[in-house]
Short mmCIF file of the N, C-alpha and C atoms (twelve columns), coordinates in Angstrom:
data_MODEL
# 
_entry.id   MODEL 
# 
loop_
_atom_site.group_PDB 
_atom_site.id 
_atom_site.type_symbol 
_atom_site.label_atom_id 
_atom_site.label_alt_id 
_atom_site.label_comp_id 
_atom_site.label_asym_id 
_atom_site.label_seq_id 
_atom_site.Cartn_x 
_atom_site.Cartn_y 
_atom_site.Cartn_z 
_atom_site.pdbx_PDB_model_num 
ATOM 1   N N  . GLN A 1  16.791 -3.942  -14.609 1 
ATOM 2   C CA . GLN A 1  16.383 -3.038  -13.544 1 
ATOM 3   C C  . GLN A 1  15.382 -3.640  -12.614 1 
ATOM 4   N N  . ALA A 2  15.579 -3.577  -11.349 1 
ATOM 5   C CA . ALA A 2  14.705 -4.173  -10.363 1 
ATOM 6   C C  . ALA A 2  13.449 -3.272  -10.311 1 
ATOM 7   N N  . LEU A 3  12.339 -3.877  -10.253 1 
ATOM 8   C CA . LEU A 3  11.094 -3.137  -10.036 1 
ATOM 9   C C  . LEU A 3  10.762 -3.046  -8.597  1 
ATOM 10  N N  . PRO A 4  9.978  -2.066  -8.073  1 
ATOM 11  C CA . PRO A 4  9.629  -2.000  -6.689  1 
ATOM 12  C C  . PRO A 4  8.802  -3.177  -6.302  1 
ATOM 13  N N  . LEU A 5  9.010  -3.611  -5.080  1 
ATOM 14  C CA . LEU A 5  8.117  -4.751  -4.616  1 
ATOM 15  C C  . LEU A 5  6.733  -4.175  -4.255  1 
ATOM 16  N N  . PRO A 6  5.655  -4.907  -4.628  1 
ATOM 17  C CA . PRO A 6  4.311  -4.528  -4.309  1 
ATOM 18  C C  . PRO A 6  4.048  -4.906  -2.791  1 
ATOM 19  N N  . VAL A 7  4.620  -4.119  -1.906  1 
ATOM 20  C CA . VAL A 7  4.550  -4.404  -0.496  1 
ATOM 21  C C  . VAL A 7  3.141  -3.980  -0.039  1 
ATOM 22  N N  . ASP A 8  2.389  -4.889  0.661   1 
ATOM 23  C CA . ASP A 8  1.203  -4.408  1.245   1 
ATOM 24  C C  . ASP A 8  1.345  -3.400  2.244   1 
ATOM 25  N N  . ALA A 9  0.528  -2.341  2.152   1 
ATOM 26  C CA . ALA A 9  0.774  -1.168  2.940   1 
ATOM 27  C C  . ALA A 9  0.576  -1.314  4.417   1 
ATOM 28  N N  . ASP A 10 1.221  -0.509  5.218   1 
ATOM 29  C CA . ASP A 10 0.928  -0.312  6.609   1 
ATOM 30  C C  . ASP A 10 0.999  -1.641  7.470   1 
ATOM 31  N N  . GLN A 11 2.035  -2.449  7.260   1 
ATOM 32  C CA . GLN A 11 2.121  -3.663  7.997   1 
ATOM 33  C C  . GLN A 11 2.813  -3.237  9.384   1 
ATOM 34  N N  . MET A 12 2.325  -3.719  10.456  1 
ATOM 35  C CA . MET A 12 2.883  -3.319  11.742  1 
ATOM 36  C C  . MET A 12 3.305  -4.561  12.513  1 
ATOM 37  N N  . PHE A 13 4.497  -4.344  13.168  1 
ATOM 38  C CA . PHE A 13 5.145  -5.487  13.996  1 
ATOM 39  C C  . PHE A 13 5.504  -4.820  15.314  1 
ATOM 40  N N  . SER A 14 5.622  -5.629  16.273  1 
ATOM 41  C CA . SER A 14 6.071  -5.146  17.558  1 
ATOM 42  C C  . SER A 14 7.265  -6.037  18.113  1 
ATOM 43  N N  . VAL A 15 7.991  -5.578  19.011  1 
ATOM 44  C CA . VAL A 15 9.090  -6.354  19.557  1 
ATOM 45  C C  . VAL A 15 9.406  -5.737  20.989  1 
ATOM 46  N N  . ALA A 16 9.729  -6.660  21.897  1 
ATOM 47  C CA . ALA A 16 10.070 -6.155  23.222  1 
ATOM 48  C C  . ALA A 16 11.437 -5.521  23.236  1 
ATOM 49  N N  . GLU A 17 11.594 -4.487  24.087  1 
ATOM 50  C CA . GLU A 17 12.811 -3.729  24.215  1 
ATOM 51  C C  . GLU A 17 13.917 -4.713  24.623  1 
ATOM 52  N N  . HIS A 18 15.104 -4.529  24.037  1 
ATOM 53  C CA . HIS A 18 16.329 -5.359  24.284  1 
ATOM 54  C C  . HIS A 18 16.073 -6.860  23.960  1 
ATOM 55  N N  . SER A 19 15.235 -7.088  23.015  1 
ATOM 56  C CA . SER A 19 14.963 -8.531  22.551  1 
ATOM 57  C C  . SER A 19 16.402 -8.986  22.065  1 
ATOM 58  N N  . PRO A 20 16.751 -10.289 22.197  1 
ATOM 59  C CA . PRO A 20 18.053 -10.766 21.698  1 
ATOM 60  C C  . PRO A 20 18.220 -10.659 20.204  1 
ATOM 61  N N  . ASN A 21 19.498 -10.543 19.770  1 
ATOM 62  C CA . ASN A 21 19.713 -10.458 18.323  1 
ATOM 63  C C  . ASN A 21 19.093 -11.795 17.766  1 
ATOM 64  N N  . CYS A 22 18.684 -11.622 16.463  1 
ATOM 65  C CA . CYS A 22 18.061 -12.714 15.683  1 
ATOM 66  C C  . CYS A 22 16.623 -13.035 16.100  1 
ATOM 67  N N  . THR A 23 16.013 -12.238 17.029  1 
ATOM 68  C CA . THR A 23 14.623 -12.369 17.377  1 
ATOM 69  C C  . THR A 23 13.805 -11.986 16.133  1 
ATOM 70  N N  . SER A 24 12.927 -12.920 15.651  1 
ATOM 71  C CA . SER A 24 12.118 -12.724 14.540  1 
ATOM 72  C C  . SER A 24 10.941 -11.716 14.948  1 
ATOM 73  N N  . ILE A 25 10.839 -10.654 14.191  1 
ATOM 74  C CA . ILE A 25 9.664  -9.697  14.429  1 
ATOM 75  C C  . ILE A 25 8.543  -9.908  13.534  1 
ATOM 76  N N  . GLY A 26 8.716  -10.260 12.312  1 
ATOM 77  C CA . GLY A 26 7.663  -10.431 11.333  1 
ATOM 78  C C  . GLY A 26 8.228  -10.645 9.973   1 
ATOM 79  N N  . THR A 27 7.328  -11.022 9.074   1 
ATOM 80  C CA . THR A 27 7.695  -11.123 7.605   1 
ATOM 81  C C  . THR A 27 6.851  -10.186 6.768   1 
ATOM 82  N N  . VAL A 28 7.552  -9.415  5.952   1 
ATOM 83  C CA . VAL A 28 6.909  -8.458  4.982   1 
ATOM 84  C C  . VAL A 28 5.938  -9.326  4.102   1 
ATOM 85  N N  . VAL A 29 4.835  -8.906  3.901   1 
ATOM 86  C CA . VAL A 29 3.868  -9.531  2.886   1 
ATOM 87  C C  . VAL A 29 3.783  -8.679  1.690   1 
ATOM 88  N N  . VAL A 30 3.907  -9.401  0.498   1 
ATOM 89  C CA . VAL A 30 3.867  -8.721  -0.741  1 
ATOM 90  C C  . VAL A 30 2.736  -9.446  -1.551  1 
ATOM 91  N N  . THR A 31 2.112  -8.623  -2.358  1 
ATOM 92  C CA . THR A 31 1.031  -9.195  -3.244  1 
ATOM 93  C C  . THR A 31 1.531  -8.915  -4.713  1 
ATOM 94  N N  . ASP A 32 1.800  -10.030 -5.383  1 
ATOM 95  C CA . ASP A 32 2.395  -9.898  -6.744  1 
ATOM 96  C C  . ASP A 32 1.810  -10.945 -7.655  1 
ATOM 97  N N  . PRO A 33 1.116  -10.537 -8.657  1 
ATOM 98  C CA . PRO A 33 0.557  -11.503 -9.562  1 
ATOM 99  C C  . PRO A 33 1.589  -12.271 -10.395 1 
ATOM 100 N N  . ASP A 34 2.828  -11.770 -10.416 1 
ATOM 101 C CA . ASP A 34 3.923  -12.470 -11.101 1 
ATOM 102 C C  . ASP A 34 4.656  -13.356 -10.083 1 
ATOM 103 N N  . THR A 35 3.996  -14.422 -9.711  1 
ATOM 104 C CA . THR A 35 4.514  -15.393 -8.656  1 
ATOM 105 C C  . THR A 35 5.838  -16.035 -9.008  1 
ATOM 106 N N  . MET A 36 6.191  -16.038 -10.323 1 
ATOM 107 C CA . MET A 36 7.413  -16.642 -10.750 1 
ATOM 108 C C  . MET A 36 8.581  -15.688 -10.670 1 
ATOM 109 N N  . ASP A 37 8.312  -14.400 -10.476 1 
ATOM 110 C CA . ASP A 37 9.372  -13.504 -10.442 1 
ATOM 111 C C  . ASP A 37 10.208 -13.614 -9.137  1 
ATOM 112 N N  . MET A 38 11.516 -13.518 -9.187  1 
ATOM 113 C CA . MET A 38 12.344 -13.490 -7.989  1 
ATOM 114 C C  . MET A 38 12.184 -12.182 -7.239  1 
ATOM 115 N N  . LYS A 39 11.908 -12.293 -5.940  1 
ATOM 116 C CA . LYS A 39 11.783 -11.150 -5.172  1 
ATOM 117 C C  . LYS A 39 12.930 -11.023 -4.122  1 
ATOM 118 N N  . THR A 40 13.428 -9.820  -4.049  1 
ATOM 119 C CA . THR A 40 14.476 -9.612  -2.955  1 
ATOM 120 C C  . THR A 40 14.039 -8.495  -2.094  1 
ATOM 121 N N  . PHE A 41 14.361 -8.448  -0.855  1 
ATOM 122 C CA . PHE A 41 13.921 -7.455  0.122   1 
ATOM 123 C C  . PHE A 41 15.094 -6.744  0.683   1 
ATOM 124 N N  . SER A 42 14.958 -5.476  0.893   1 
ATOM 125 C CA . SER A 42 16.020 -4.647  1.546   1 
ATOM 126 C C  . SER A 42 15.294 -3.436  2.174   1 
ATOM 127 N N  . PHE A 43 15.957 -2.914  3.125   1 
ATOM 128 C CA . PHE A 43 15.463 -1.700  3.784   1 
ATOM 129 C C  . PHE A 43 15.768 -0.511  2.824   1 
ATOM 130 N N  . SER A 44 14.779 0.371   2.585   1 
ATOM 131 C CA . SER A 44 15.108 1.579   1.717   1 
ATOM 132 C C  . SER A 44 15.071 2.803   2.696   1 
ATOM 133 N N  . GLY A 45 14.812 2.661   3.975   1 
ATOM 134 C CA . GLY A 45 14.860 3.729   4.974   1 
ATOM 135 C C  . GLY A 45 14.274 3.269   6.280   1 
ATOM 136 N N  . GLY A 46 14.635 4.199   7.248   1 
ATOM 137 C CA . GLY A 46 13.971 3.939   8.555   1 
ATOM 138 C C  . GLY A 46 14.737 3.036   9.578   1 
ATOM 139 N N  . ASN A 47 15.755 2.300   9.049   1 
ATOM 140 C CA . ASN A 47 16.458 1.448   9.948   1 
ATOM 141 C C  . ASN A 47 17.570 2.243   10.701  1 
ATOM 142 N N  . ILE A 48 17.122 3.093   11.537  1 
ATOM 143 C CA . ILE A 48 18.002 4.013   12.284  1 
ATOM 144 C C  . ILE A 48 18.962 3.188   13.106  1 
ATOM 145 N N  . ARG A 49 20.309 3.400   12.916  1 
ATOM 146 C CA . ARG A 49 21.334 2.754   13.806  1 
ATOM 147 C C  . ARG A 49 21.366 1.281   13.428  1 
ATOM 148 N N  . ASN A 50 20.884 0.815   12.290  1 
ATOM 149 C CA . ASN A 50 20.945 -0.658  11.824  1 
ATOM 150 C C  . ASN A 50 20.410 -1.612  12.922  1 
ATOM 151 N N  . VAL A 51 19.281 -1.154  13.605  1 
ATOM 152 C CA . VAL A 51 18.830 -2.014  14.683  1 
ATOM 153 C C  . VAL A 51 18.251 -3.363  14.163  1 
ATOM 154 N N  . PHE A 52 17.727 -3.365  12.935  1 
ATOM 155 C CA . PHE A 52 17.034 -4.436  12.326  1 
ATOM 156 C C  . PHE A 52 17.734 -5.046  11.136  1 
ATOM 157 N N  . ALA A 53 17.513 -6.240  10.852  1 
ATOM 158 C CA . ALA A 53 17.964 -6.954  9.657   1 
ATOM 159 C C  . ALA A 53 16.787 -7.474  8.913   1 
ATOM 160 N N  . ILE A 54 16.933 -7.684  7.549   1 
ATOM 161 C CA . ILE A 54 15.843 -8.208  6.785   1 
ATOM 162 C C  . ILE A 54 16.491 -9.300  5.964   1 
ATOM 163 N N  . ASN A 55 15.842 -10.462 5.896   1 
ATOM 164 C CA . ASN A 55 16.292 -11.557 5.086   1 
ATOM 165 C C  . ASN A 55 15.904 -11.160 3.614   1 
ATOM 166 N N  . SER A 56 16.890 -11.002 2.738   1 
ATOM 167 C CA . SER A 56 16.686 -10.529 1.415   1 
ATOM 168 C C  . SER A 56 15.825 -11.536 0.622   1 
ATOM 169 N N  . MET A 57 15.769 -12.792 0.914   1 
ATOM 170 C CA . MET A 57 15.071 -13.764 0.126   1 
ATOM 171 C C  . MET A 57 13.550 -13.939 0.668   1 
ATOM 172 N N  . THR A 58 13.337 -13.844 2.043   1 
ATOM 173 C CA . THR A 58 12.080 -14.138 2.599   1 
ATOM 174 C C  . THR A 58 11.326 -12.909 3.110   1 
ATOM 175 N N  . GLY A 59 12.044 -11.822 3.287   1 
ATOM 176 C CA . GLY A 59 11.390 -10.660 3.920   1 
ATOM 177 C C  . GLY A 59 11.200 -10.733 5.419   1 
ATOM 178 N N  . GLU A 60 11.797 -11.678 6.039   1 
ATOM 179 C CA . GLU A 60 11.659 -11.761 7.568   1 
ATOM 180 C C  . GLU A 60 12.556 -10.645 8.110   1 
ATOM 181 N N  . ILE A 61 11.942 -9.965  9.090   1 
ATOM 182 C CA . ILE A 61 12.597 -8.744  9.809   1 
ATOM 183 C C  . ILE A 61 13.003 -9.401  11.119  1 
ATOM 184 N N  . SER A 62 14.240 -9.142  11.607  1 
ATOM 185 C CA . SER A 62 14.734 -9.622  12.887  1 
ATOM 186 C C  . SER A 62 15.542 -8.507  13.530  1 
ATOM 187 N N  . VAL A 63 15.854 -8.687  14.853  1 
ATOM 188 C CA . VAL A 63 16.690 -7.797  15.568  1 
ATOM 189 C C  . VAL A 63 18.075 -8.106  15.247  1 
ATOM 190 N N  . ALA A 64 18.874 -7.045  14.831  1 
ATOM 191 C CA . ALA A 64 20.233 -7.142  14.571  1 
ATOM 192 C C  . ALA A 64 21.203 -6.640  15.618  1 
ATOM 193 N N  . LYS A 65 20.750 -5.529  16.293  1 
ATOM 194 C CA . LYS A 65 21.584 -4.805  17.303  1 
ATOM 195 C C  . LYS A 65 20.766 -4.669  18.557  1 
ATOM 196 N N  . SER A 66 20.633 -5.689  19.397  1 
ATOM 197 C CA . SER A 66 19.729 -5.665  20.520  1 
ATOM 198 C C  . SER A 66 20.064 -4.543  21.537  1 
ATOM 199 N N  . ALA A 67 21.335 -4.205  21.687  1 
ATOM 200 C CA . ALA A 67 21.638 -3.155  22.666  1 
ATOM 201 C C  . ALA A 67 21.194 -1.836  22.175  1 
ATOM 202 N N  . ARG A 68 20.914 -1.584  20.892  1 
ATOM 203 C CA . ARG A 68 20.462 -0.351  20.402  1 
ATOM 204 C C  . ARG A 68 18.905 -0.350  20.316  1 
ATOM 205 N N  . LEU A 69 18.266 -1.364  20.732  1 
ATOM 206 C CA . LEU A 69 16.765 -1.305  20.812  1 
ATOM 207 C C  . LEU A 69 16.384 -0.820  22.207  1 
ATOM 208 N N  . ASP A 70 16.400 0.407   22.301  1 
ATOM 209 C CA . ASP A 70 16.233 1.134   23.531  1 
ATOM 210 C C  . ASP A 70 15.013 2.112   23.398  1 
ATOM 211 N N  . PHE A 71 13.823 1.783   23.998  1 
ATOM 212 C CA . PHE A 71 12.726 2.633   23.737  1 
ATOM 213 C C  . PHE A 71 12.777 3.971   24.376  1 
ATOM 214 N N  . ALA A 72 13.665 4.195   25.356  1 
ATOM 215 C CA . ALA A 72 13.923 5.543   25.882  1 
ATOM 216 C C  . ALA A 72 14.566 6.435   24.847  1 
ATOM 217 N N  . THR A 73 15.359 5.829   24.018  1 
ATOM 218 C CA . THR A 73 16.013 6.643   22.924  1 
ATOM 219 C C  . THR A 73 15.051 6.788   21.784  1 
ATOM 220 N N  . LEU A 74 14.420 5.727   21.383  1 
ATOM 221 C CA . LEU A 74 13.434 5.769   20.187  1 
ATOM 222 C C  . LEU A 74 12.428 4.645   20.452  1 
ATOM 223 N N  . ASN A 75 11.125 5.029   20.504  1 
ATOM 224 C CA . ASN A 75 10.136 3.959   20.799  1 
ATOM 225 C C  . ASN A 75 9.269  3.468   19.587  1 
ATOM 226 N N  . ALA A 76 9.681  4.002   18.386  1 
ATOM 227 C CA . ALA A 76 8.986  3.446   17.212  1 
ATOM 228 C C  . ALA A 76 9.857  3.635   15.948  1 
ATOM 229 N N  . TYR A 77 9.793  2.707   15.066  1 
ATOM 230 C CA . TYR A 77 10.599 2.818   13.831  1 
ATOM 231 C C  . TYR A 77 9.596  2.733   12.654  1 
ATOM 232 N N  . ASP A 78 9.922  3.464   11.634  1 
ATOM 233 C CA . ASP A 78 9.053  3.456   10.424  1 
ATOM 234 C C  . ASP A 78 9.973  2.833   9.272   1 
ATOM 235 N N  . LEU A 79 10.032 1.571   9.277   1 
ATOM 236 C CA . LEU A 79 10.900 0.876   8.336   1 
ATOM 237 C C  . LEU A 79 10.240 0.861   6.926   1 
ATOM 238 N N  . ARG A 80 11.068 1.170   5.948   1 
ATOM 239 C CA . ARG A 80 10.585 1.117   4.669   1 
ATOM 240 C C  . ARG A 80 11.375 0.015   3.860   1 
ATOM 241 N N  . VAL A 81 10.628 -0.791  3.173   1 
ATOM 242 C CA . VAL A 81 11.152 -1.969  2.496   1 
ATOM 243 C C  . VAL A 81 10.998 -1.905  0.988   1 
ATOM 244 N N  . ALA A 82 12.167 -2.127  0.253   1 
ATOM 245 C CA . ALA A 82 12.058 -2.130  -1.213  1 
ATOM 246 C C  . ALA A 82 12.374 -3.483  -1.701  1 
# 
């Protein structure tokens, strides 16, 4: 059974509207004393319309659907990472 990642709380990233696909936004920081444990990252919520992607091995968040990154429709996302 996978244990929840010890994600450091309230990490904030920003990105320009209509940034190209694959634009890196930031990397999720975790604090884990078990440095030898394999960590995998995924969204557990907030990725409305699948606008973003997360690298499951590194935690890097990037733009996945640039055309849907429209601040007139939604100007903030509360992404949750597991």
